[in-house]
Amino acid sequence: MGYNRGSTLSQKPLEYLSELVKVQADGEVAVQSLIAETMQKNGCKVDFYDYLPTQVPVKGEFSISDEDNGQQRRVLIATVEGDPNLPSLLIFAHPDCEAFKDLDKWNSDAFNAFANNGKLFGWGVADDLAGCACAVAAIQIILSRKKTSLGNIIFASTPSKRHAKGVASILHRGITADASLYLHPAESGKGMGEIKAVASGQLEFSITVKGSAPDTTEPGHTAFSHLGVNPIEKAIKIIDGLSALNEARNSRILHKRIHSAVGRSTNLHISRITANSEEKLSRLNETCTLGGAISFPPGEALSEVKAEVENTINNIAQNDAWMKLNYPKITWISGVTGGEVEENSLFYQVASSAIKKITGDLPDVNPMHTSSDIRNPIVEADIPCVGLGCLGGNLSQNNKVDEWIDINDFNRMVEVTSEIIERWCSGEQKKGPEGPRK
C-alpha cells in the first residue's frame, strides 16, 4: 500500500509499519523498495545510491571489520523540495535488521506484525522499522496539509548495522541540511519521554599477553608451574593498571550530563578473558587475551584516548621483566567519536517543545546511548542532530524474542516528528546570523 496526498492519519502509520515487517522477510532490499514506492506516491523525489562501506571516508571512526565489509549497500533518499531560503531537515532511520535467528521461540509469526495489549510485535519493529515508518507517516502528514512555506525535507533510509556507514555515505556525497533528526525507538525504556542529545565515543580493543608453559613432557603442568610463566597472572597486572587508569580519568574528566546520570563521565571495563581452551585445568596456556571497551564523552579525541590506554600498557610492560621482552599485543577493534547538541540550541528547543506539545511533558536528555548514530551528522558534517523514538523492548540485538513497540507511543512519535518538521522547516525558530545552510 502507499499513502495518498490528503489522506488522514488514522491507523495508516501502524498499518504501514506492519507492511514493512512483512516485507522484511525478503530482506533489506525489499524494505527499501516499499519505502521508495510509498514516497514516490507521495510525490517525493526518490534517489538510490549504492556504496561500499569500506570506501566511505569517515572522521574519528574505524573498524577492523571493514576488511570483511566489502558487500555493496544501498541508501534511499526521498526529498520534498521546498523553499531554499527556509531551514532544511534531514531525517534518517535504518532499514536493516539483525540476522534472523530463534524465530521458533517467538510467540507469534515474527514477520506478521501482531498487536496485543497495546504493543505491536514483529521482527525489527523496534530496530528500526518503526523509525522508517514514522518518517514516512510524518512526511505524509505534512504533505496532506499542503503547506508551501517549508524548507527542504529529506528522508534517508540508511543501512547502519555492522558498521554499514549509511549516514556517513550520504553526508560525504554532499547531502546536507540545517539540522538532522534520527528516528529510532528508545532503548532506555523511556520512549517519547526523552531526547538523545549526547552520544559518547567508544573504543573496543583486545590485548594478548604471552606466557610460557613449563619445559616438561608431562601432560600436567601444576607441579611445574613455577618453571613457566602464567599469562593470566600477567594479564591481571594489565587489568589492574587499566582499572587505575579508569579511576584516574574519572577524577579529571567531567561531562555534566553524563555524570549526573551515572556518577561518572567515562568508563573502561574488561568484559572478556580467554586463556586455556583445553578441558584440562592442570595445563598452562601460552597466551591470555583480554577484551574490553572504553567510553569517553564528546570533546575527547579518539586518538588521545587510544594513546592513554597504550601508554598505560607500555608502563606496565616496562616494569615487568617478562612483558618487557614479550610485549603485549594491543588490537584496536573499533572506535567512534562522540557528539552532542546543547539544550539551548535552536534545534533542540524545537524538538523539546514539540514533544511537550504532544505528550504534555518536557523530555529528559538521554546522555547514555553510547555510539548513537546521532553522532554521524555532528561529527561528519557539523550538522546538529538529536534522536527520539517510541517505547520499545525485547530487541533481537539483545538476544531477546518477541520484539515490540508501544502503539500509543508510536503514534505520539509520528505526531511529534510531523510537528518538528513543520516548526523547523517553516523557519518558526529564530535563524542564525548566516541564515540556513543551502
mmCIF file of C-alpha atoms in Angstrom, residues 196-200 257-258 365-370:
data_model
loop_
_atom_site.group_PDB
_atom_site.id
_atom_site.type_symbol
_atom_site.label_atom_id
_atom_site.label_comp_id
_atom_site.label_asym_id
_atom_site.label_seq_id
_atom_site.Cartn_x
_atom_site.Cartn_y
_atom_site.Cartn_z
ATOM 1 C CA LYS A 196 19.015 11.591 22.614
ATOM 2 C CA ALA A 197 21.254 14.651 22.516
ATOM 3 C CA VAL A 198 24.556 13.174 23.710
ATOM 4 C CA ALA A 199 26.469 10.241 22.258
ATOM 5 C CA SER A 200 29.673 9.190 23.972
ATOM 6 C CA ARG A 257 25.050 15.417 31.622
ATOM 7 C CA ILE A 258 26.711 12.003 31.730
ATOM 8 C CA VAL A 365 18.038 14.267 27.854
ATOM 9 C CA ASN A 366 19.362 10.733 27.490
ATOM 10 C CA PRO A 367 23.166 11.084 27.569
ATOM 11 C CA MET A 368 23.828 7.354 27.887
ATOM 12 C CA HIS A 369 23.314 5.947 24.386
ATOM 13 C CA THR A 370 26.979 5.349 23.603
#
